[in-house]
Coordinates of C-alpha atoms in Angstrom, one line a residue:
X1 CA -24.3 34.2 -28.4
X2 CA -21.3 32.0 -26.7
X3 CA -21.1 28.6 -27.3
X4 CA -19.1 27.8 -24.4
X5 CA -19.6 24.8 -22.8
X6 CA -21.1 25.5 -18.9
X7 CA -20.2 23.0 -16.7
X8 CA -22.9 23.6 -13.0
X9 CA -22.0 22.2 -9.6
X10 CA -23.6 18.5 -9.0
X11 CA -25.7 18.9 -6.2
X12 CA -28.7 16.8 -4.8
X13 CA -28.4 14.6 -7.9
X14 CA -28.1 16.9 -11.1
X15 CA -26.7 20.1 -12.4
X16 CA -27.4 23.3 -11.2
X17 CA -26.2 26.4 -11.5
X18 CA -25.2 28.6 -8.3
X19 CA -25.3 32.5 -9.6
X20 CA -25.0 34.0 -12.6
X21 CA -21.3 34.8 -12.4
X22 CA -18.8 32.5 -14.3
X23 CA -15.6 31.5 -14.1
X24 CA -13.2 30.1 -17.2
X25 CA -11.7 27.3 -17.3
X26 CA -8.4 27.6 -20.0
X27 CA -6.7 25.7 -21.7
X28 CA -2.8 26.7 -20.8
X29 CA -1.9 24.9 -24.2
X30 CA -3.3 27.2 -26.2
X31 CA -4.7 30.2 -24.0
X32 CA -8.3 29.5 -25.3
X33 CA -11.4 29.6 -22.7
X34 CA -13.0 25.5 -22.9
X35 CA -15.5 26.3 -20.5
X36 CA -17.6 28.0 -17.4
X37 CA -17.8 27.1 -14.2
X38 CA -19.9 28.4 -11.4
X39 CA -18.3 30.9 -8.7
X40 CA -20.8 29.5 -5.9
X41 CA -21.6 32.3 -3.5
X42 CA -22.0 31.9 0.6
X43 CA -25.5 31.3 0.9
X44 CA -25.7 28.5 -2.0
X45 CA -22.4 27.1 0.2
X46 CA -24.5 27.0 3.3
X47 CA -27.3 25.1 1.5
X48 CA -25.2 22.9 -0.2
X49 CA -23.6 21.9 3.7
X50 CA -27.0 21.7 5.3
X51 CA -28.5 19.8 2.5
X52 CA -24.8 17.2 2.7
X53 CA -26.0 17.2 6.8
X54 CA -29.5 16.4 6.3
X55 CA -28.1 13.5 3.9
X56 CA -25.5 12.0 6.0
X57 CA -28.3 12.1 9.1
X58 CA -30.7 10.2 7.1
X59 CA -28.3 7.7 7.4
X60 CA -29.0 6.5 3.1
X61 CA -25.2 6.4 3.1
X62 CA -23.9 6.5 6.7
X63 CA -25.9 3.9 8.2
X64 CA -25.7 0.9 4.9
X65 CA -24.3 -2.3 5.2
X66 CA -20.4 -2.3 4.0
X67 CA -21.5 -4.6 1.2
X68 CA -23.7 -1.6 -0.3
X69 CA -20.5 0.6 -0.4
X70 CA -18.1 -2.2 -1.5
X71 CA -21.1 -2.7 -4.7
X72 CA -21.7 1.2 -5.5
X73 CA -17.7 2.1 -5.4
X74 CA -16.9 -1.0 -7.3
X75 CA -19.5 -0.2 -10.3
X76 CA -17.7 3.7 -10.2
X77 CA -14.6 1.9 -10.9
X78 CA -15.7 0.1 -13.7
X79 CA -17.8 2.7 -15.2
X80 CA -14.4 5.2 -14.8
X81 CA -12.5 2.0 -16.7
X82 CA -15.0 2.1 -19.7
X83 CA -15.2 5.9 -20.0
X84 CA -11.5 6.9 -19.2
X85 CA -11.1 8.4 -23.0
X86 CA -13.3 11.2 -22.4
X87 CA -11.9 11.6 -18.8
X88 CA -7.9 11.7 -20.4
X89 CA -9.3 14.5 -23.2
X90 CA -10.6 16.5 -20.4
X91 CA -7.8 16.3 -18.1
X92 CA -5.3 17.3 -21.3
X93 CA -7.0 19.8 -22.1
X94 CA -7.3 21.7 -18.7
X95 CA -4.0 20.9 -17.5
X96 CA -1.9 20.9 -20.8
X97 CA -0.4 18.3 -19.7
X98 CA 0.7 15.7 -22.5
X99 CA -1.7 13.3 -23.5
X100 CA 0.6 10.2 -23.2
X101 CA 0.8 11.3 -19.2
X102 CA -2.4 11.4 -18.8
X103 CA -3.4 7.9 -20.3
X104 CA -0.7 6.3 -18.2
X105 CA -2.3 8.4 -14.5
X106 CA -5.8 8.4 -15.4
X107 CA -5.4 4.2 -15.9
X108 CA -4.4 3.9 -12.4
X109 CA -7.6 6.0 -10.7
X110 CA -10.1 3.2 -10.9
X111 CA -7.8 1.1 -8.6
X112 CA -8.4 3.8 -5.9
X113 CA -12.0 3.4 -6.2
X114 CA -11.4 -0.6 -5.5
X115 CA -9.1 -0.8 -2.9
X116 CA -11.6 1.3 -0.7
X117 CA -14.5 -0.5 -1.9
X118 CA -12.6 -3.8 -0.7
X119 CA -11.8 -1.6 2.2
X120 CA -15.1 -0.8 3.3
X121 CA -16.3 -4.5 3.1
X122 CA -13.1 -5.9 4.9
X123 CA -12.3 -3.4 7.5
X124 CA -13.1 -5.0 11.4
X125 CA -13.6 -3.3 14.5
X126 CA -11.7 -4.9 17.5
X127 CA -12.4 -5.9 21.3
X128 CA -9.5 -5.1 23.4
X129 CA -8.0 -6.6 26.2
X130 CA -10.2 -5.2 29.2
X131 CA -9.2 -6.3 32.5
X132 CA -11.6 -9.1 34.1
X133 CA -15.3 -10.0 32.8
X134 CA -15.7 -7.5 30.4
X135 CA -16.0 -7.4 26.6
X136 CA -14.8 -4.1 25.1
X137 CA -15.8 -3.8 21.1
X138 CA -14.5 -1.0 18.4
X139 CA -16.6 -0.1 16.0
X140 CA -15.5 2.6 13.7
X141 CA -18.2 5.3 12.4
X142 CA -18.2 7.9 9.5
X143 CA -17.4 11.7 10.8
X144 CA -20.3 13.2 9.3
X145 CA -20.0 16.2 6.2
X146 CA -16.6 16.0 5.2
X147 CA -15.0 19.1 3.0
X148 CA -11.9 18.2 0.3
X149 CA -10.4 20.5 -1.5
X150 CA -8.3 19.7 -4.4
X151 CA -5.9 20.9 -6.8
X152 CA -5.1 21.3 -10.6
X153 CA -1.8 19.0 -10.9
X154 CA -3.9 16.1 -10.7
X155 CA -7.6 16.8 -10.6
X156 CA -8.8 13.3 -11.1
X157 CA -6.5 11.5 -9.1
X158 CA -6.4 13.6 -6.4
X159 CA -10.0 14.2 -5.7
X160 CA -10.7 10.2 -6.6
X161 CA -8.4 9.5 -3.8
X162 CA -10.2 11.2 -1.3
X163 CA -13.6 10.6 -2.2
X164 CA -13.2 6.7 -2.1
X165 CA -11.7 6.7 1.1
X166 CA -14.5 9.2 2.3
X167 CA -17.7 7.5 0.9
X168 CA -16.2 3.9 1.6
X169 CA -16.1 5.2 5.7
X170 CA -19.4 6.2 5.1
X171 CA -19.4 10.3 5.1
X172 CA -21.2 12.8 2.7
X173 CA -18.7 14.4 0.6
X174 CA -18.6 18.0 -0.9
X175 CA -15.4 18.3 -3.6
X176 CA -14.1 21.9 -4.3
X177 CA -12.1 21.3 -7.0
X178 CA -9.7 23.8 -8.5
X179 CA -11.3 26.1 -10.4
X180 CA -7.9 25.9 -12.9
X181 CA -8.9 22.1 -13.7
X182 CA -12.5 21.6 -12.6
X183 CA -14.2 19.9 -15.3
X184 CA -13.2 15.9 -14.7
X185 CA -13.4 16.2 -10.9
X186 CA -17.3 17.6 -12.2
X187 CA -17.8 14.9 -14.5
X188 CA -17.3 12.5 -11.5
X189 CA -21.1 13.4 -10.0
X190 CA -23.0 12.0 -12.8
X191 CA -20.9 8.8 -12.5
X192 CA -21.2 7.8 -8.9
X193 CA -25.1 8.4 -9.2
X194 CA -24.9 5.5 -12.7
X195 CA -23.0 3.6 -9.9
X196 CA -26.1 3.7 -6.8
X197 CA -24.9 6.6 -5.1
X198 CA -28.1 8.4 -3.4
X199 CA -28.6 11.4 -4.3
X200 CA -27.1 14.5 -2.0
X201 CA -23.9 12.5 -0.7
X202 CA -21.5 14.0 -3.3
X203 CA -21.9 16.8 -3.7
X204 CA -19.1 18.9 -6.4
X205 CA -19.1 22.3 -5.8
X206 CA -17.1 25.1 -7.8
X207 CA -15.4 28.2 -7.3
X208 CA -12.6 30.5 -6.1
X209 CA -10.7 29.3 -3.7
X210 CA -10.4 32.3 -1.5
X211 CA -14.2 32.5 -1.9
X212 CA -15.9 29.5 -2.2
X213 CA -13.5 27.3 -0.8
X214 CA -13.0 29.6 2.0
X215 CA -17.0 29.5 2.9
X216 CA -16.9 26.0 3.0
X217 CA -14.5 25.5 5.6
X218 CA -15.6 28.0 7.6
X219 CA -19.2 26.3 8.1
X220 CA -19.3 24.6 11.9
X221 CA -21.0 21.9 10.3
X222 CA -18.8 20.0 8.8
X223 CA -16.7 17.3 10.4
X224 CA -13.4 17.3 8.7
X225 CA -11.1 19.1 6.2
X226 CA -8.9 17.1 3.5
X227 CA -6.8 19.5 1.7
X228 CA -4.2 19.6 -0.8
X229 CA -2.6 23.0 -1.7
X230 CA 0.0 25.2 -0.2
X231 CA 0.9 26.6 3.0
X232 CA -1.0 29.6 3.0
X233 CA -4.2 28.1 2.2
X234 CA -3.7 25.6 5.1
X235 CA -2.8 28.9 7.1
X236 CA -6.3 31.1 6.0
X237 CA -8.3 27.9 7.4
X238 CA -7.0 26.6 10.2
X239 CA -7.4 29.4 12.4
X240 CA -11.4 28.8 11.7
X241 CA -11.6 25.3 11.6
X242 CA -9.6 25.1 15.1
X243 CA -12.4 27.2 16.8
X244 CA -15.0 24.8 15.3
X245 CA -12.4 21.6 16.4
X246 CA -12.6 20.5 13.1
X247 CA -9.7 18.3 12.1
X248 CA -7.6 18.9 8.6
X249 CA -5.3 16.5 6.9
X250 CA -3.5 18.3 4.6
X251 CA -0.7 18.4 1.7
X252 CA 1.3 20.9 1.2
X253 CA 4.2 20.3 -1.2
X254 CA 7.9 19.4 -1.0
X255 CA 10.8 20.1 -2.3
X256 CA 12.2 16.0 -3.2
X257 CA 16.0 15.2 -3.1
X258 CA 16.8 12.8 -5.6
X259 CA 20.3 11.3 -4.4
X260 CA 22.2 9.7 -7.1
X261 CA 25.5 7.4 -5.3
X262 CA 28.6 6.6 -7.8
X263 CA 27.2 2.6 -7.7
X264 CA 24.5 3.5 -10.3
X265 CA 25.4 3.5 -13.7
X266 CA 25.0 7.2 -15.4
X267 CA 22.7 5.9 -17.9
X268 CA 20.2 4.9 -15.6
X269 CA 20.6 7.6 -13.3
X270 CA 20.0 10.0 -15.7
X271 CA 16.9 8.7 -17.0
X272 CA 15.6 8.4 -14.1
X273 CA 16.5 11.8 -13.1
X274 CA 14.6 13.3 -16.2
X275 CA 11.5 11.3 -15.3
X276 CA 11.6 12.3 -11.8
X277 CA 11.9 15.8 -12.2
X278 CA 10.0 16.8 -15.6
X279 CA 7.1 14.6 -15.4
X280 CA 4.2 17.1 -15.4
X281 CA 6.3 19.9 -16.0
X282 CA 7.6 19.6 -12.8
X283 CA 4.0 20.8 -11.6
X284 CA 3.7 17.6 -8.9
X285 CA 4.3 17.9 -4.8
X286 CA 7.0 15.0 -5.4
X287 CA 8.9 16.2 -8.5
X288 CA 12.4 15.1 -8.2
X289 CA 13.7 19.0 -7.7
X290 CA 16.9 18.8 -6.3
X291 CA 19.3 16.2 -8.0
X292 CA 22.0 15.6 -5.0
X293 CA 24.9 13.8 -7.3
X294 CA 27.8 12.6 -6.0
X295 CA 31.5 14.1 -6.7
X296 CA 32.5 11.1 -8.1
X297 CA 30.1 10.6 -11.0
X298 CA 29.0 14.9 -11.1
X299 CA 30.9 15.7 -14.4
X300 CA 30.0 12.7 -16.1
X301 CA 26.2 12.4 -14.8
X302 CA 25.5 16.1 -15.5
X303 CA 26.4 16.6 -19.3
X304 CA 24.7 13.2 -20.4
X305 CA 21.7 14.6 -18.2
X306 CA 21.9 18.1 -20.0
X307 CA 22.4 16.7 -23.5
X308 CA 19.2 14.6 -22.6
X309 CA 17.2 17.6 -21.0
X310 CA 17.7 19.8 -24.4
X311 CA 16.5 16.8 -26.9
X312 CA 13.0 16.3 -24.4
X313 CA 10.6 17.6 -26.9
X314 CA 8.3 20.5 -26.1
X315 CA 4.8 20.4 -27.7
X316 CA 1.2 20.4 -28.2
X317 CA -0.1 18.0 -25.3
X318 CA -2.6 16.4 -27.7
X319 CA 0.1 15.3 -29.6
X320 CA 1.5 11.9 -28.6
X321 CA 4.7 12.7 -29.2
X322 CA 5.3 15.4 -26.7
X323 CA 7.3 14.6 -23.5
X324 CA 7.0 18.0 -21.8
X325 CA 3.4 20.0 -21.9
X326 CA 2.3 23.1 -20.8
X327 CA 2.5 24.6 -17.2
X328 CA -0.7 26.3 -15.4
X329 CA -0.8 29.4 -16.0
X330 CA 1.2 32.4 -17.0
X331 CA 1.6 33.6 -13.2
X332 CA 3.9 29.8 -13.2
X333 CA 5.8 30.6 -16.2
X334 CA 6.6 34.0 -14.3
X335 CA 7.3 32.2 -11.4
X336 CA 9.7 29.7 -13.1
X337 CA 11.5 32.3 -15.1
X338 CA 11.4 34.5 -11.1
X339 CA 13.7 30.9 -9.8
X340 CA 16.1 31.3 -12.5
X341 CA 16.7 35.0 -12.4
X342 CA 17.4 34.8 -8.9
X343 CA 19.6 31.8 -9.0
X344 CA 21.6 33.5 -11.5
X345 CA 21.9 36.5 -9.0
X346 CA 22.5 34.0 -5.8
X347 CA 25.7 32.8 -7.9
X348 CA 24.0 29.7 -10.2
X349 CA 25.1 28.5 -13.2
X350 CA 21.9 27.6 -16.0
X351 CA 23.2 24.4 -18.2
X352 CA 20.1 24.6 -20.1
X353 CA 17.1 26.3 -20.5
X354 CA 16.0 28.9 -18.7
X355 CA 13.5 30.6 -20.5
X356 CA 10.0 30.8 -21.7
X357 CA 8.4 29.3 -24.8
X358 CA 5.7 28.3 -26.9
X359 CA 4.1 26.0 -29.4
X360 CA 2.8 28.0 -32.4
X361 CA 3.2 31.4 -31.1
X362 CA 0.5 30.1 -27.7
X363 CA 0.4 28.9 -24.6
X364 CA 2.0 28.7 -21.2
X365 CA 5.2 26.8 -22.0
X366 CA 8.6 26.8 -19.9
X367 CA 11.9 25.4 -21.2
X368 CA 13.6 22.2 -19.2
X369 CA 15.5 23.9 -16.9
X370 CA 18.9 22.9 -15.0
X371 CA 20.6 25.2 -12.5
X372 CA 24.0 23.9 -10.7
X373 CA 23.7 26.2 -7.9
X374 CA 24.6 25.9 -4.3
X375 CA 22.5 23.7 -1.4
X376 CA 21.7 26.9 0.3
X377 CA 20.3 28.8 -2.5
X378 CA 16.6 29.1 -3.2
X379 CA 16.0 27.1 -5.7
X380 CA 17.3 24.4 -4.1
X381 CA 15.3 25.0 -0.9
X382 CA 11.6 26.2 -2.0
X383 CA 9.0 24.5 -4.2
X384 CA 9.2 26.1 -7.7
X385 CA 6.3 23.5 -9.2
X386 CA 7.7 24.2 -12.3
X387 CA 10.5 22.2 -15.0
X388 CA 13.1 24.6 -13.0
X389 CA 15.8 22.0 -11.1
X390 CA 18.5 22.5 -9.2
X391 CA 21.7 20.7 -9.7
X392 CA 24.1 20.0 -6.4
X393 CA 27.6 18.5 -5.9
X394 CA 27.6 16.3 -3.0
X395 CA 31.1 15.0 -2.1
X396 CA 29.9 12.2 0.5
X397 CA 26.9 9.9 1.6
X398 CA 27.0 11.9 4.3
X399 CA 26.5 15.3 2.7
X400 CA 23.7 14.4 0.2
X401 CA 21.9 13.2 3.6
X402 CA 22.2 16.5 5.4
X403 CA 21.4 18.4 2.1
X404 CA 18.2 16.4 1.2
X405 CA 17.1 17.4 5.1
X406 CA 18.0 20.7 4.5
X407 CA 14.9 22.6 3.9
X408 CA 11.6 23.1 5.3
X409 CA 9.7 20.1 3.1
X410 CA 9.9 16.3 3.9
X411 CA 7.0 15.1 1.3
X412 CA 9.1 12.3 -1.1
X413 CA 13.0 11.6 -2.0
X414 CA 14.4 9.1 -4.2
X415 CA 17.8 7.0 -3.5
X416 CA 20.1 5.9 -6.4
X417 CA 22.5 2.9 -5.6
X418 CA 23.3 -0.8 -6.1
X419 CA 25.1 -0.7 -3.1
X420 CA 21.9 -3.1 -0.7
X421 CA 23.6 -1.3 2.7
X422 CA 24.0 2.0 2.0
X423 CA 20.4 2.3 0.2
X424 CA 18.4 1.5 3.6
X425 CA 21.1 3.6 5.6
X426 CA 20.4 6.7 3.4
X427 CA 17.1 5.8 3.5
X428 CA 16.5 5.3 6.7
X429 CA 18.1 8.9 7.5
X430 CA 16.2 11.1 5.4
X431 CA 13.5 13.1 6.8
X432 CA 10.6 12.3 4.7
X433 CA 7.2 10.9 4.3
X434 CA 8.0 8.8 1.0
X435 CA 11.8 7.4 0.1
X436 CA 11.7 5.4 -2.6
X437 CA 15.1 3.7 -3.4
X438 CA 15.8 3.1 -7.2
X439 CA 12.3 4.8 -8.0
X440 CA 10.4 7.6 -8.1
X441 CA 6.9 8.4 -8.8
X442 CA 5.8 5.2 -7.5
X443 CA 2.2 5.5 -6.3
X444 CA -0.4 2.7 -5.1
X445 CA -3.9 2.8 -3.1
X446 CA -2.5 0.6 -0.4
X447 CA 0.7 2.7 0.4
X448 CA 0.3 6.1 2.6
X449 CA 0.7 9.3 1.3
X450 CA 1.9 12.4 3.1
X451 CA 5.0 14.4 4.4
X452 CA 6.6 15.8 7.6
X453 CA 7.2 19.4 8.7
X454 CA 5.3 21.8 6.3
X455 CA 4.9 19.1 3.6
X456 CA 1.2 18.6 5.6
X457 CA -0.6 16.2 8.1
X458 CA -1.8 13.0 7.9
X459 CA -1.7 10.7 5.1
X460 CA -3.8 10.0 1.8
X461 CA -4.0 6.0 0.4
X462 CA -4.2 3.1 2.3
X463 CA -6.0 1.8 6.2
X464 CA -4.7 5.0 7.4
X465 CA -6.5 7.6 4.7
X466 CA -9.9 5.1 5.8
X467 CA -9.5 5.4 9.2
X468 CA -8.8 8.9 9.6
X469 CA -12.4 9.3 7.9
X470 CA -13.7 7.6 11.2
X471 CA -14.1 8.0 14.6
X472 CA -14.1 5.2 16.7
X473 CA -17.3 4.0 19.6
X474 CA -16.2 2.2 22.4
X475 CA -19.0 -0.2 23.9
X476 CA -17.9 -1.8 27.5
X477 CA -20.2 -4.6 28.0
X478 CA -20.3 -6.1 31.6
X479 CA -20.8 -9.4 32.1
X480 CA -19.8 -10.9 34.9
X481 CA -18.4 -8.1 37.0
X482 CA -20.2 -6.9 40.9
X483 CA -21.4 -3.3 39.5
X484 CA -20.1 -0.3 41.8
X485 CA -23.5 1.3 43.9
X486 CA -24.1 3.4 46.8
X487 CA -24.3 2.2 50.4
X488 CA -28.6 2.0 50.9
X489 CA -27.9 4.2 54.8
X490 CA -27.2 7.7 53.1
X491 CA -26.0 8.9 56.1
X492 CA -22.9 5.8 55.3
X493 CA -23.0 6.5 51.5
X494 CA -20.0 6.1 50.0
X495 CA -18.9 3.8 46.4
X496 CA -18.0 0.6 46.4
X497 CA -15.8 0.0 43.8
X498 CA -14.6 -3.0 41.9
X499 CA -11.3 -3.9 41.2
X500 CA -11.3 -2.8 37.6
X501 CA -12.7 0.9 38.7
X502 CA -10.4 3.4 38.3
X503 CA -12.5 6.0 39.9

């Protein structure tokens, strides 16, 4: 008999499982199964939605005072704060991602949970400017059932991003996580029912994508989609969801520039470089996969930077030593070694790299890679989400500008200088959701989160995240105004309108 761990959907308050068919959850670090998940089927879908409905219309979540939500997602933050060592085990293990990342991430999600708690309790409505004796007031109410789907990169963070901004305006929530890195996003339900949750508002729900995922934003009755994937799952649901008017926010990758000018010194250029681009394995929307160098500092930067990239040590991701862990899956270590094949055929040069490996004979493990290839190849224009990056002489400000806007992504960049003009010019040119200048990575609750073109649609963190989980009631109240009636002689009826009638 297997002793795998099975991990059930959270729904209505506890565990239960949805059909007898199982998915595994792997560990790409090792190739070894670490546990089942549910595939839930269409018609345990449709329950779960109509029991989320019923929920939000009892009004247990949507209709309590903001000082209930700013308690409940406060104690979820602490509770995450006391347990985050089983939460950073977890999230190792299913993403292979080293150990040392994940303590430094998983630190940060309980601040999510607080802003939006503080959020919830702070946020005012408005009364506008209405012409003549008239109060109009703003109030801003939750949408309903809201679907999120999230990914594998960053299971915790990702889903706890959207829930707190979700719950905190008030909706019922049901998570699909990835079924690649499930298990924290799982472990959540349990934790926001310690915290005074009721019952039936979060609901975590498991399975295939293309199944699961796909019945869920199908359903008419749900009020919003907040997904983060790729294009093509964006493209499989909208279709549905626009007949239904259902609104998506969604992230969809990039492709970030990181523009290095001849004012920074080489030695801090390059580290930053290596931090921008093989954090995660070069497995986040943001990695830093196009390094745009400068002429002037090209030779110099680029063989400290490949000297650097060989000594990064691959390993075990339980090991605290390791810098660079595991990638997904095999079908990403094909896909990485698919980017460096045809960047060799497209003309590319690979410094270092290049190749598939593995830590005691296992896992899904992909050298650090660095290409010098052209601005017009394909590795330096499509999202490889892999430690595969493309290297591109730059002879002017100008031409790292009109490189970094040359593809289809506008998610995040980074800009390298000392030089306090030419940092908010470049800056200031780029086509991008996020620029950071002289950083990368750089994350907080408060700041919005999203991209142009086909990087996605609205935004995740901050008022904007909260407010696009609301729609807003306008109440006109009249109080000193002649009201517009009818003439008594019907025969004579016609309106008589006041001044502020735009009829």
């Amino acid at each position: 008999m297997s002793t795998l761990l099975h991990q059930p959907n959270w729904v209505n308050g506890a565990y239960q499982s949805a059909s007898e068919e199982r998915i595994h959850v792997i560990n790409p670090a090792t190739e070894s199964a670490i546990a089942t998940i549910d595939s839930t089927p269409l018609q345990t879908v449709n329950s779960i939605i109509s029991s989320s409905l019923d929920n939000f219309s009892s009004g247990i979540w949507s209709k309590v005072d903001a000082s209930t939500r700013f308690n409940v997602l406060s104690k979820a933050a602490t509770l995450l704060r006391l347990r985050l060592p089983e939460f950073i085990d977890l999230e190792t293990q299913q993403t292979g991602r080293p150990i040392r990342e994940m303590k430094a991430q998983l630190s940060r999600v309980p601040e999510w949970l607080e802003y939006f708690a503080s959020l919830a309790r702070t946020h005012e409505g408005r009364v506008t400017p209405f012409k003549g004796p008239v109060v109009n007031t703003l109030i801003r109410l939750p949408l309903g059932v809201v679907v999120q789907i999230t990914p594998w990169n960053h299971p915790l963070l990702i889903a706890t991003k959207k829930i707190a901004a979700a719950l905190a305006a008030g909706n019922s929530v049901i998570v699909k996580p990835s079924e690649s890195a499930p298990l924290s996003v799982l472990k959540m339900g349990q934790l926001f029912q310690e915290a005074g949750l009721p019952d039936g508002t979060l609901q975590i729900v498991s399975g295939y994508g293309r199944e699961t995922g796909k019945f869920l934003c199908e359903s008419s009755l749900i009020s919003k989609i907040d997904l983060t994937g790729g294009l093509a799952t964006y493209a499989a649901i909208a279709p549905t969801a626009s007949k239904h008017l259902i609104p998506i926010i969604a992230e969809l990758g990039g492709k970030a520039p990181v523009c290095m000018f001849p004012s920074i010194s080489v030695e801090k250029g390059v580290k930053a470089a290596l931090f921008a681009s093989f954090i995660a394995s070069g497995q986040t929307c943001v990695t830093g996969s196009r390094l745009l160098i400068h002429s002037d500092i090209y030779d110099e930067f680029v063989d400290l930077l490949v000297r650097r990239t060989k000594n990064l040590r691959v390993g075990a991701p339980t090991d605290e030593k390791t810098q660079i862990g595991a990638v997904i899956s095999r079908a990403s270590v094909e896909r990485c070694s698919a980017f460096v094949s045809q960047s060799i055929d497209e003309g590319g040069k690979v410094l270092c790299g290049g190749s598939p490996t593995s830590v005691d004979g296992k896992g899904y493990f992909f050298q650090p890679t660095l290409v010098e290839t052209k601005a017009s190849s394909n590795l330096a224009c499509n999202e490889v989400f892999g430690p595969v990056i493309a290297l591109v002489r730059c002879e002017s400000e100008e031409e790292i500008v009109k490189v970094a806007n040359a593809t289809s992504f506008a998610l995040g960049a980074s800009v390298w200088t000392n030089d306090f003009s030419q940092a908010h010019r470049v800056a200031e040119n780029i086509d991008s959701g996020i620029v950071w200048i002289n950083g990368h990575h750089l994350n907080d609750p408060s700041s919005p989160w999203g991209g142009f073109k086909e990087s996605g649609l609205g935004k995740e963190n901050g008022i904007e995240a909260f407010e696009s989980y609301t729609k807003v009631k306008s109440t006109i109240i009249n109080y000193g105004q002649e009201p517009t009636w009818f003439d008594d002689e019907v025969e004579n009826a016609r309106p008589r309108l006041s001044p502020n009638t735009n009829q």
